[in-house]
């Protein structure tokens, strides 16, 4: 029977993410690729939102209410187009769900490198209803 260890891990910092991208292949590579894909989607959304405001309000002389609604629609369309362009220019090497799972596994292994797995000597005194044979 396999032992399971449940622990609350500290959050990853930017340096940890960078180390993951540089050392764990192909999943680290996929994380940097996905970041580039999302940058394209964000840029496309920003350009679309700006165009959605400028065209109806400045060029067509409509009200700000129309500009607000057009900004939402053009921003969403720009995000979709930007995501499509980003995924074509930077194709994925693995799935994003698999990358997330491997990042969590890598982080758990890195955090647990210096953990001690021994049972404390006062265990039997604190928990008399549990025998140490159940834990081994």
Short mmCIF file of N, CA, C and O in Angstrom, two decimals:
data_model
loop_
_atom_site.label_atom_id
_atom_site.label_comp_id
_atom_site.label_asym_id
_atom_site.label_seq_id
_atom_site.Cartn_x
_atom_site.Cartn_y
_atom_site.Cartn_z
N UNK A 1 0.84 -1.18 0.00
CA UNK A 1 0.00 0.00 0.00
C UNK A 1 0.89 1.24 0.00
O UNK A 1 1.82 1.36 0.78
N UNK A 2 0.59 2.16 -0.86
CA UNK A 2 1.40 3.38 -0.98
C UNK A 2 1.04 4.38 0.10
O UNK A 2 -0.12 4.48 0.50
N UNK A 3 2.02 5.09 0.56
CA UNK A 3 1.79 6.13 1.55
C UNK A 3 1.47 7.43 0.84
O UNK A 3 2.04 7.73 -0.20
N UNK A 4 0.58 8.21 1.41
CA UNK A 4 0.24 9.50 0.85
C UNK A 4 0.57 10.57 1.87
O UNK A 4 0.24 10.44 3.04
N UNK A 5 1.17 11.63 1.41
CA UNK A 5 1.51 12.75 2.26
C UNK A 5 0.73 13.96 1.78
O UNK A 5 0.80 14.31 0.61
N UNK A 6 -0.01 14.56 2.69
CA UNK A 6 -0.78 15.75 2.34
C UNK A 6 -0.11 16.92 3.06
O UNK A 6 0.10 16.87 4.26
N UNK A 7 0.21 17.96 2.31
CA UNK A 7 0.88 19.11 2.90
C UNK A 7 0.42 20.38 2.21
O UNK A 7 0.04 20.37 1.04
N UNK A 8 0.45 21.45 2.96
CA UNK A 8 0.15 22.75 2.38
C UNK A 8 1.47 23.38 1.96
O UNK A 8 2.31 23.70 2.79
N UNK A 9 1.64 23.52 0.66
CA UNK A 9 2.90 24.03 0.12
C UNK A 9 2.87 25.55 0.05
O UNK A 9 1.82 26.16 -0.15
N UNK A 10 4.02 26.18 0.20
CA UNK A 10 4.07 27.64 0.04
C UNK A 10 3.83 28.01 -1.42
O UNK A 10 4.09 27.21 -2.32
N UNK A 11 3.33 29.22 -1.67
CA UNK A 11 3.10 29.62 -3.07
C UNK A 11 4.43 29.78 -3.82
O UNK A 11 5.45 30.13 -3.23
N UNK A 12 4.35 29.53 -5.11
CA UNK A 12 5.54 29.70 -5.95
C UNK A 12 5.80 31.18 -6.21
O UNK A 12 4.86 31.94 -6.39
N UNK A 13 7.04 31.54 -6.24
CA UNK A 13 7.43 32.92 -6.54
C UNK A 13 7.86 32.98 -8.01
O UNK A 13 7.98 31.98 -8.69
N UNK A 14 8.10 34.19 -8.49
CA UNK A 14 8.48 34.38 -9.90
C UNK A 14 9.77 33.63 -10.23
O UNK A 14 9.91 33.05 -11.31
N UNK A 15 10.72 33.62 -9.29
CA UNK A 15 11.97 32.90 -9.54
C UNK A 15 11.74 31.40 -9.67
O UNK A 15 12.41 30.72 -10.45
N UNK A 16 10.77 30.87 -8.91
CA UNK A 16 10.45 29.44 -9.00
C UNK A 16 9.83 29.11 -10.35
O UNK A 16 10.14 28.08 -10.96
N UNK A 17 8.93 29.98 -10.83
CA UNK A 17 8.34 29.77 -12.15
C UNK A 17 9.42 29.80 -13.23
O UNK A 17 9.40 28.99 -14.17
N UNK A 18 10.36 30.72 -13.11
CA UNK A 18 11.43 30.83 -14.09
C UNK A 18 12.31 29.58 -14.06
O UNK A 18 12.68 29.05 -15.11
N UNK A 19 12.60 29.08 -12.86
CA UNK A 19 13.39 27.85 -12.75
C UNK A 19 12.66 26.66 -13.36
O UNK A 19 13.26 25.82 -14.03
N UNK A 20 11.33 26.60 -13.14
CA UNK A 20 10.54 25.53 -13.74
C UNK A 20 10.61 25.59 -15.26
O UNK A 20 10.79 24.56 -15.93
N UNK A 21 10.49 26.78 -15.82
CA UNK A 21 10.54 26.93 -17.28
C UNK A 21 11.90 26.53 -17.85
O UNK A 21 11.97 26.00 -18.95
N UNK A 22 12.96 26.79 -17.10
CA UNK A 22 14.30 26.52 -17.61
C UNK A 22 14.75 25.09 -17.41
O UNK A 22 15.54 24.58 -18.21
N UNK A 23 14.26 24.41 -16.38
CA UNK A 23 14.81 23.10 -16.04
C UNK A 23 13.91 21.93 -16.39
O UNK A 23 14.41 20.83 -16.61
N UNK A 24 12.61 22.10 -16.44
CA UNK A 24 11.70 20.98 -16.64
C UNK A 24 11.16 21.03 -18.07
O UNK A 24 10.30 21.84 -18.38
N UNK A 25 11.69 20.14 -18.91
CA UNK A 25 11.25 20.12 -20.31
C UNK A 25 10.42 18.87 -20.55
O UNK A 25 10.70 17.84 -19.99
N UNK A 26 9.40 18.89 -21.34
CA UNK A 26 8.87 19.96 -22.19
C UNK A 26 7.86 20.85 -21.49
O UNK A 26 7.35 21.79 -22.07
N UNK A 27 7.54 20.55 -20.21
CA UNK A 27 6.46 21.28 -19.55
C UNK A 27 6.84 22.71 -19.22
O UNK A 27 6.00 23.61 -19.28
N UNK A 28 8.09 22.95 -18.89
CA UNK A 28 8.54 24.32 -18.67
C UNK A 28 8.49 25.14 -19.95
O UNK A 28 8.11 26.31 -19.95
N UNK A 29 8.83 24.48 -21.04
CA UNK A 29 8.75 25.14 -22.35
C UNK A 29 7.31 25.49 -22.68
O UNK A 29 7.02 26.59 -23.17
N UNK A 30 6.38 24.57 -22.39
CA UNK A 30 4.97 24.83 -22.67
C UNK A 30 4.45 26.00 -21.85
O UNK A 30 3.65 26.78 -22.32
N UNK A 31 4.91 26.15 -20.61
CA UNK A 31 4.45 27.26 -19.79
C UNK A 31 4.88 28.60 -20.39
O UNK A 31 4.10 29.55 -20.45
N UNK A 32 6.10 28.68 -20.89
CA UNK A 32 6.54 29.93 -21.52
C UNK A 32 5.82 30.15 -22.84
O UNK A 32 5.50 31.29 -23.19
N UNK A 33 5.53 29.07 -23.57
CA UNK A 33 4.76 29.21 -24.81
C UNK A 33 3.36 29.72 -24.51
O UNK A 33 2.84 30.61 -25.19
N UNK A 34 2.72 29.18 -23.47
CA UNK A 34 1.36 29.61 -23.12
C UNK A 34 1.34 31.07 -22.70
O UNK A 34 0.40 31.81 -22.98
N UNK A 35 2.39 31.50 -22.01
CA UNK A 35 2.47 32.91 -21.62
C UNK A 35 2.52 33.81 -22.85
O UNK A 35 1.84 34.84 -22.91
N UNK A 36 3.27 33.39 -23.88
CA UNK A 36 3.33 34.17 -25.12
C UNK A 36 1.97 34.17 -25.82
O UNK A 36 1.54 35.19 -26.36
N UNK A 37 1.29 33.01 -25.82
CA UNK A 37 -0.03 32.94 -26.44
C UNK A 37 -1.01 33.89 -25.74
O UNK A 37 -1.80 34.58 -26.39
N UNK A 38 -0.95 33.93 -24.42
CA UNK A 38 -1.86 34.82 -23.67
C UNK A 38 -1.50 36.29 -23.85
O UNK A 38 -2.38 37.16 -23.79
N UNK A 39 -0.23 36.58 -24.09
CA UNK A 39 0.15 37.96 -24.39
C UNK A 39 -0.46 38.41 -25.71
O UNK A 39 -0.93 39.54 -25.83
N UNK A 40 -0.49 37.53 -26.69
CA UNK A 40 -1.16 37.85 -27.95
C UNK A 40 -2.65 38.09 -27.73
O UNK A 40 -3.22 39.02 -28.29
N UNK A 41 -3.28 37.24 -26.91
CA UNK A 41 -4.71 37.40 -26.65
C UNK A 41 -4.98 38.71 -25.91
O UNK A 41 -5.94 39.43 -26.23
N UNK A 42 -4.15 39.06 -24.95
CA UNK A 42 -4.32 40.32 -24.23
C UNK A 42 -4.11 41.53 -25.11
O UNK A 42 -4.86 42.51 -25.04
N UNK A 43 -3.09 41.45 -25.96
CA UNK A 43 -2.84 42.56 -26.88
C UNK A 43 -3.99 42.71 -27.87
O UNK A 43 -4.44 43.81 -28.16
N UNK A 44 -4.48 41.59 -28.39
CA UNK A 44 -5.62 41.63 -29.31
C UNK A 44 -6.86 42.19 -28.65
O UNK A 44 -7.61 42.97 -29.25
N UNK A 45 -7.08 41.83 -27.39
CA UNK A 45 -8.23 42.37 -26.66
C UNK A 45 -8.11 43.87 -26.42
O UNK A 45 -9.09 44.61 -26.54
N UNK A 46 -6.90 44.33 -26.09
CA UNK A 46 -6.69 45.76 -25.87
C UNK A 46 -6.88 46.56 -27.15
O UNK A 46 -7.53 47.62 -27.15
N UNK A 47 -6.33 46.05 -28.25
CA UNK A 47 -6.49 46.74 -29.54
C UNK A 47 -7.95 46.73 -29.96
O UNK A 47 -8.49 47.75 -30.43
N UNK A 48 -8.63 45.60 -29.77
CA UNK A 48 -10.05 45.51 -30.11
C UNK A 48 -10.90 46.46 -29.28
O UNK A 48 -11.81 47.11 -29.80
N UNK A 49 -10.60 46.54 -27.98
CA UNK A 49 -11.36 47.45 -27.12
C UNK A 49 -11.14 48.91 -27.52
O UNK A 49 -12.08 49.71 -27.54
N UNK A 50 -9.88 49.25 -27.84
CA UNK A 50 -9.60 50.62 -28.28
C UNK A 50 -10.32 50.93 -29.59
O UNK A 50 -10.91 52.01 -29.75
N UNK A 51 -10.30 49.98 -30.51
CA UNK A 51 -11.00 50.18 -31.78
C UNK A 51 -12.50 50.26 -31.56
O UNK A 51 -13.20 51.02 -32.23
N UNK A 52 -13.01 49.47 -30.61
CA UNK A 52 -14.43 49.50 -30.30
C UNK A 52 -14.88 50.82 -29.69
O UNK A 52 -16.07 51.15 -29.73
N UNK A 53 -13.98 51.56 -29.12
CA UNK A 53 -14.33 52.88 -28.58
C UNK A 53 -14.12 53.96 -29.65
O UNK A 53 -14.96 54.83 -29.84
N UNK A 54 -13.00 53.90 -30.33
CA UNK A 54 -12.64 54.95 -31.28
C UNK A 54 -13.59 54.99 -32.47
O UNK A 54 -14.07 56.06 -32.85
N UNK A 55 -13.87 53.83 -33.06
CA UNK A 55 -14.70 53.83 -34.26
C UNK A 55 -16.11 54.39 -34.02
O UNK A 55 -16.52 55.31 -34.72
N UNK A 56 -16.87 53.89 -33.04
CA UNK A 56 -18.23 54.43 -32.91
C UNK A 56 -18.28 55.83 -32.32
O UNK A 56 -19.13 56.64 -32.72
N UNK A 57 -17.41 56.16 -31.38
CA UNK A 57 -17.50 57.45 -30.69
C UNK A 57 -16.79 58.56 -31.45
O UNK A 57 -17.34 59.64 -31.65
N UNK A 58 -15.57 58.32 -31.88
CA UNK A 58 -14.79 59.37 -32.53
C UNK A 58 -15.13 59.48 -34.02
O UNK A 58 -15.39 60.57 -34.53
N UNK A 59 -15.14 58.36 -34.71
CA UNK A 59 -15.35 58.39 -36.16
C UNK A 59 -16.83 58.57 -36.49
O UNK A 59 -17.19 59.44 -37.30
N UNK A 60 -17.70 57.79 -35.88
CA UNK A 60 -19.12 57.81 -36.23
C UNK A 60 -19.93 58.82 -35.41
O UNK A 60 -21.11 59.03 -35.66
N UNK A 61 -19.34 59.42 -34.37
CA UNK A 61 -19.99 60.43 -33.52
C UNK A 61 -21.22 59.88 -32.78
O UNK A 61 -22.23 60.55 -32.64
N UNK A 62 -21.13 58.61 -32.31
CA UNK A 62 -22.21 58.04 -31.51
C UNK A 62 -22.03 58.41 -30.05
O UNK A 62 -21.03 59.04 -29.66
N UNK A 63 -22.96 57.98 -29.21
CA UNK A 63 -22.89 58.28 -27.78
C UNK A 63 -21.87 57.39 -27.10
O UNK A 63 -21.44 56.37 -27.65
N UNK A 64 -21.52 57.75 -25.87
CA UNK A 64 -20.57 56.96 -25.10
C UNK A 64 -21.16 55.61 -24.71
O UNK A 64 -20.43 54.64 -24.53
N UNK A 65 -22.47 55.53 -24.58
CA UNK A 65 -23.12 54.26 -24.27
C UNK A 65 -22.88 53.26 -25.41
O UNK A 65 -22.53 52.10 -25.18
N UNK A 66 -23.08 53.72 -26.64
CA UNK A 66 -22.81 52.85 -27.80
C UNK A 66 -21.33 52.48 -27.83
O UNK A 66 -20.98 51.32 -28.10
N UNK A 67 -20.47 53.43 -27.53
CA UNK A 67 -19.03 53.14 -27.48
C UNK A 67 -18.69 52.10 -26.44
O UNK A 67 -17.86 51.23 -26.67
N UNK A 68 -19.35 52.16 -25.28
CA UNK A 68 -19.10 51.16 -24.24
C UNK A 68 -19.49 49.76 -24.67
O UNK A 68 -18.74 48.80 -24.46
N UNK A 69 -20.67 49.63 -25.28
CA UNK A 69 -21.10 48.32 -25.75
C UNK A 69 -20.22 47.81 -26.89
O UNK A 69 -19.90 46.62 -26.97
N UNK A 70 -19.84 48.68 -27.77
CA UNK A 70 -18.97 48.27 -28.88
C UNK A 70 -17.57 47.90 -28.37
O UNK A 70 -16.92 47.00 -28.91
N UNK A 71 -17.14 48.62 -27.33
CA UNK A 71 -15.84 48.32 -26.75
C UNK A 71 -15.81 46.89 -26.19
O UNK A 71 -14.83 46.16 -26.37
N UNK A 72 -16.90 46.48 -25.53
CA UNK A 72 -16.98 45.12 -25.01
C UNK A 72 -16.96 44.09 -26.14
O UNK A 72 -16.22 43.09 -26.08
N UNK A 73 -17.77 44.33 -27.16
CA UNK A 73 -17.85 43.37 -28.26
C UNK A 73 -16.53 43.29 -29.03
O UNK A 73 -16.04 42.19 -29.33
N UNK A 74 -15.95 44.45 -29.34
CA UNK A 74 -14.69 44.45 -30.08
C UNK A 74 -13.55 43.90 -29.23
O UNK A 74 -12.64 43.25 -29.75
N UNK A 75 -13.58 44.15 -27.92
CA UNK A 75 -12.54 43.62 -27.04
C UNK A 75 -12.58 42.10 -26.98
O UNK A 75 -11.54 41.43 -27.03
N UNK A 76 -13.79 41.54 -26.89
CA UNK A 76 -13.93 40.08 -26.90
C UNK A 76 -13.48 39.50 -28.23
O UNK A 76 -12.74 38.50 -28.28
N UNK A 77 -13.89 40.12 -29.31
CA UNK A 77 -13.47 39.64 -30.64
C UNK A 77 -11.95 39.74 -30.80
O UNK A 77 -11.32 38.83 -31.35
N UNK A 78 -11.38 40.83 -30.33
CA UNK A 78 -9.92 40.98 -30.41
C UNK A 78 -9.18 39.94 -29.59
O UNK A 78 -8.14 39.43 -30.00
N UNK A 79 -9.74 39.57 -28.42
CA UNK A 79 -9.12 38.52 -27.60
C UNK A 79 -9.15 37.18 -28.31
O UNK A 79 -8.17 36.44 -28.30
N UNK A 80 -10.27 36.87 -28.93
CA UNK A 80 -10.39 35.60 -29.65
C UNK A 80 -9.44 35.56 -30.84
O UNK A 80 -8.74 34.57 -31.06
N UNK A 81 -9.38 36.64 -31.59
CA UNK A 81 -8.47 36.70 -32.74
C UNK A 81 -7.02 36.65 -32.27
O UNK A 81 -6.19 35.94 -32.85
N UNK A 82 -6.70 37.39 -31.21
CA UNK A 82 -5.34 37.37 -30.68
C UNK A 82 -4.93 36.00 -30.17
O UNK A 82 -3.80 35.56 -30.35
N UNK A 83 -5.87 35.30 -29.52
CA UNK A 83 -5.57 33.96 -29.04
C UNK A 83 -5.31 33.01 -30.20
O UNK A 83 -4.39 32.19 -30.16
N UNK A 84 -6.10 33.13 -31.26
CA UNK A 84 -5.92 32.28 -32.43
C UNK A 84 -4.56 32.55 -33.10
O UNK A 84 -3.84 31.61 -33.44
N UNK A 85 -4.22 33.82 -33.25
CA UNK A 85 -2.93 34.17 -33.84
C UNK A 85 -1.79 33.68 -32.95
O UNK A 85 -0.81 33.10 -33.45
N UNK A 86 -1.92 33.87 -31.66
CA UNK A 86 -0.87 33.42 -30.73
C UNK A 86 -0.67 31.92 -30.76
O UNK A 86 0.46 31.43 -30.71
N UNK A 87 -1.77 31.17 -30.85
CA UNK A 87 -1.65 29.71 -30.89
C UNK A 87 -1.07 29.23 -32.22
O UNK A 87 -0.44 28.17 -32.28
N UNK A 88 -1.28 29.98 -33.28
CA UNK A 88 -0.68 29.61 -34.58
C UNK A 88 0.79 29.99 -34.65
O UNK A 88 1.59 29.26 -35.24
N UNK A 89 1.18 31.12 -34.09
CA UNK A 89 2.57 31.54 -34.11
C UNK A 89 3.42 30.80 -33.10
O UNK A 89 4.63 30.63 -33.30
N UNK A 90 2.83 30.41 -31.98
CA UNK A 90 3.54 29.69 -30.92
C UNK A 90 2.76 28.40 -30.63
O UNK A 90 1.99 28.34 -29.68
N UNK A 91 2.94 27.35 -31.41
CA UNK A 91 2.17 26.12 -31.20
C UNK A 91 2.56 25.42 -29.89
O UNK A 91 3.72 25.45 -29.47
N UNK A 92 1.58 24.80 -29.26
CA UNK A 92 1.79 24.11 -27.99
C UNK A 92 2.59 22.83 -28.20
O UNK A 92 2.49 22.18 -29.24
N UNK A 93 3.38 22.46 -27.18
CA UNK A 93 4.13 21.21 -27.23
C UNK A 93 3.50 20.15 -26.32
O UNK A 93 3.70 18.96 -26.53
N UNK A 94 2.77 20.57 -25.28
CA UNK A 94 2.02 19.66 -24.42
C UNK A 94 0.70 20.34 -24.06
O UNK A 94 0.50 21.52 -24.32
N UNK A 95 -0.17 19.60 -23.40
CA UNK A 95 -1.43 20.20 -22.98
C UNK A 95 -1.20 21.07 -21.74
O UNK A 95 -0.31 20.80 -20.93
N UNK A 96 -2.01 22.09 -21.58
CA UNK A 96 -1.86 23.00 -20.45
C UNK A 96 -2.24 22.34 -19.13
O UNK A 96 -1.65 22.64 -18.09
N UNK A 97 -3.21 21.42 -19.15
CA UNK A 97 -3.59 20.71 -17.91
C UNK A 97 -2.43 19.83 -17.45
O UNK A 97 -2.14 19.76 -16.24
N UNK A 98 -1.78 19.17 -18.39
CA UNK A 98 -0.63 18.33 -18.04
C UNK A 98 0.51 19.18 -17.51
O UNK A 98 1.21 18.80 -16.57
N UNK A 99 0.71 20.34 -18.11
CA UNK A 99 1.76 21.25 -17.65
C UNK A 99 1.50 21.70 -16.22
O UNK A 99 2.42 21.74 -15.40
N UNK A 100 0.25 22.03 -15.91
CA UNK A 100 -0.10 22.44 -14.55
C UNK A 100 0.16 21.31 -13.56
O UNK A 100 0.70 21.53 -12.47
N UNK A 101 -0.23 20.09 -13.92
CA UNK A 101 -0.02 18.95 -13.05
C UNK A 101 1.47 18.72 -12.81
O UNK A 101 1.90 18.50 -11.67
N UNK A 102 2.27 18.80 -13.85
CA UNK A 102 3.71 18.58 -13.70
C UNK A 102 4.37 19.71 -12.91
O UNK A 102 5.32 19.47 -12.17
N UNK A 103 3.87 20.92 -13.07
CA UNK A 103 4.42 22.03 -12.27
C UNK A 103 4.13 21.82 -10.79
O UNK A 103 5.00 22.02 -9.94
N UNK A 104 2.92 21.38 -10.47
CA UNK A 104 2.59 21.11 -9.06
C UNK A 104 3.41 19.97 -8.50
O UNK A 104 3.87 20.02 -7.36
N UNK A 105 3.61 18.93 -9.30
CA UNK A 105 4.43 17.80 -8.86
C UNK A 105 5.88 18.22 -8.65
O UNK A 105 6.50 17.87 -7.64
N UNK A 106 6.41 19.00 -9.58
CA UNK A 106 7.78 19.50 -9.44
C UNK A 106 7.92 20.36 -8.19
O UNK A 106 8.89 20.23 -7.44
N UNK A 107 6.94 21.22 -7.94
CA UNK A 107 7.00 22.09 -6.78
C UNK A 107 6.90 21.29 -5.48
O UNK A 107 7.59 21.57 -4.51
N UNK A 108 6.06 20.26 -5.45
CA UNK A 108 5.94 19.42 -4.26
C UNK A 108 7.25 18.67 -4.00
O UNK A 108 7.70 18.58 -2.85
N UNK A 109 7.88 18.17 -5.04
CA UNK A 109 9.16 17.48 -4.87
C UNK A 109 10.25 18.44 -4.40
O UNK A 109 11.08 18.10 -3.56
N UNK A 110 10.22 19.65 -4.92
CA UNK A 110 11.23 20.63 -4.52
C UNK A 110 11.04 21.06 -3.06
O UNK A 110 12.00 21.20 -2.33
N UNK A 111 9.78 21.24 -2.66
CA UNK A 111 9.52 21.65 -1.28
C UNK A 111 9.81 20.52 -0.29
O UNK A 111 10.23 20.77 0.83
N UNK A 112 9.59 19.29 -0.71
CA UNK A 112 9.75 18.17 0.23
C UNK A 112 11.16 17.62 0.26
O UNK A 112 11.41 16.61 0.91
N UNK A 113 12.09 18.25 -0.42
CA UNK A 113 13.46 17.73 -0.48
C UNK A 113 14.12 17.68 0.90
O UNK A 113 14.90 16.77 1.18
N UNK A 114 13.80 18.61 1.78
CA UNK A 114 14.45 18.64 3.09
C UNK A 114 13.52 18.25 4.23
O UNK A 114 13.81 18.52 5.39
N UNK A 115 12.40 17.62 3.92
CA UNK A 115 11.48 17.20 4.97
C UNK A 115 12.01 15.94 5.66
O UNK A 115 12.67 15.11 5.05
N UNK A 116 11.63 15.79 6.94
CA UNK A 116 11.97 14.60 7.70
C UNK A 116 10.72 13.75 7.80
O UNK A 116 9.66 14.23 8.16
N UNK A 117 10.86 12.47 7.50
CA UNK A 117 9.71 11.57 7.51
C UNK A 117 9.72 10.63 8.72
O UNK A 117 9.06 9.61 8.71
N UNK A 118 10.46 10.96 9.74
CA UNK A 118 10.52 10.10 10.92
C UNK A 118 9.36 10.43 11.87
O UNK A 118 8.86 11.55 11.90
N UNK A 119 8.97 9.44 12.63
CA UNK A 119 7.89 9.62 13.61
C UNK A 119 8.51 10.16 14.90
O UNK A 119 9.51 9.62 15.40
N UNK A 120 7.96 11.23 15.48
CA UNK A 120 8.52 11.79 16.71
C UNK A 120 8.47 10.77 17.85
O UNK A 120 7.61 9.88 17.89
N UNK A 121 9.40 10.92 18.80
CA UNK A 121 9.48 9.97 19.91
C UNK A 121 8.27 10.06 20.84
O UNK A 121 7.86 9.07 21.43
N UNK A 122 7.70 11.25 20.98
CA UNK A 122 6.55 11.41 21.87
C UNK A 122 5.22 11.13 21.18
O UNK A 122 4.16 11.48 21.70
N UNK A 123 5.26 10.47 20.04
CA UNK A 123 4.04 10.17 19.29
C UNK A 123 3.10 9.29 20.09
O UNK A 123 1.90 9.51 20.15
N UNK A 124 3.63 8.25 20.71
CA UNK A 124 2.80 7.29 21.45
C UNK A 124 2.13 7.96 22.66
O UNK A 124 1.01 7.62 23.02
N UNK A 125 2.82 8.92 23.27
CA UNK A 125 2.22 9.63 24.41
C UNK A 125 1.10 10.56 23.96
O UNK A 125 0.07 10.66 24.61
N UNK A 126 1.29 11.24 22.84
CA UNK A 126 0.27 12.19 22.36
C UNK A 126 -0.93 11.48 21.75
O UNK A 126 -2.06 11.94 21.87
N UNK A 127 -0.68 10.37 21.08
CA UNK A 127 -1.74 9.65 20.38
C UNK A 127 -1.72 8.18 20.78
O UNK A 127 -1.30 7.31 20.01
N UNK A 128 -2.19 7.86 21.98
CA UNK A 128 -2.12 6.46 22.43
C UNK A 128 -3.07 5.52 21.66
O UNK A 128 -2.83 4.32 21.63
N UNK A 129 -4.11 6.06 21.06
CA UNK A 129 -5.06 5.21 20.34
C UNK A 129 -4.53 4.76 18.97
O UNK A 129 -5.13 3.91 18.33
N UNK A 130 -3.43 5.33 18.53
CA UNK A 130 -2.82 4.92 17.27
C UNK A 130 -1.51 4.18 17.57
O UNK A 130 -0.70 4.65 18.34
N UNK A 131 -1.34 3.07 16.96
CA UNK A 131 -0.07 2.37 17.13
C UNK A 131 0.86 2.77 15.99
O UNK A 131 0.43 3.06 14.89
N UNK A 132 2.15 2.75 16.26
CA UNK A 132 3.11 3.14 15.22
C UNK A 132 3.19 2.09 14.12
O UNK A 132 3.67 2.38 13.03
N UNK A 133 2.70 0.88 14.37
CA UNK A 133 2.74 -0.14 13.32
C UNK A 133 1.79 0.21 12.18
O UNK A 133 2.00 -0.22 11.06
N UNK A 134 0.73 0.98 12.46
CA UNK A 134 -0.20 1.38 11.40
C UNK A 134 0.44 2.41 10.47
O UNK A 134 0.01 2.57 9.35
N UNK A 135 1.43 3.11 10.97
CA UNK A 135 2.03 4.18 10.19
C UNK A 135 3.20 3.70 9.34
O UNK A 135 3.66 4.41 8.48
N UNK A 136 3.68 2.52 9.59
CA UNK A 136 4.85 2.04 8.85
C UNK A 136 4.48 1.07 7.77
O UNK A 136 3.44 0.62 7.59
#
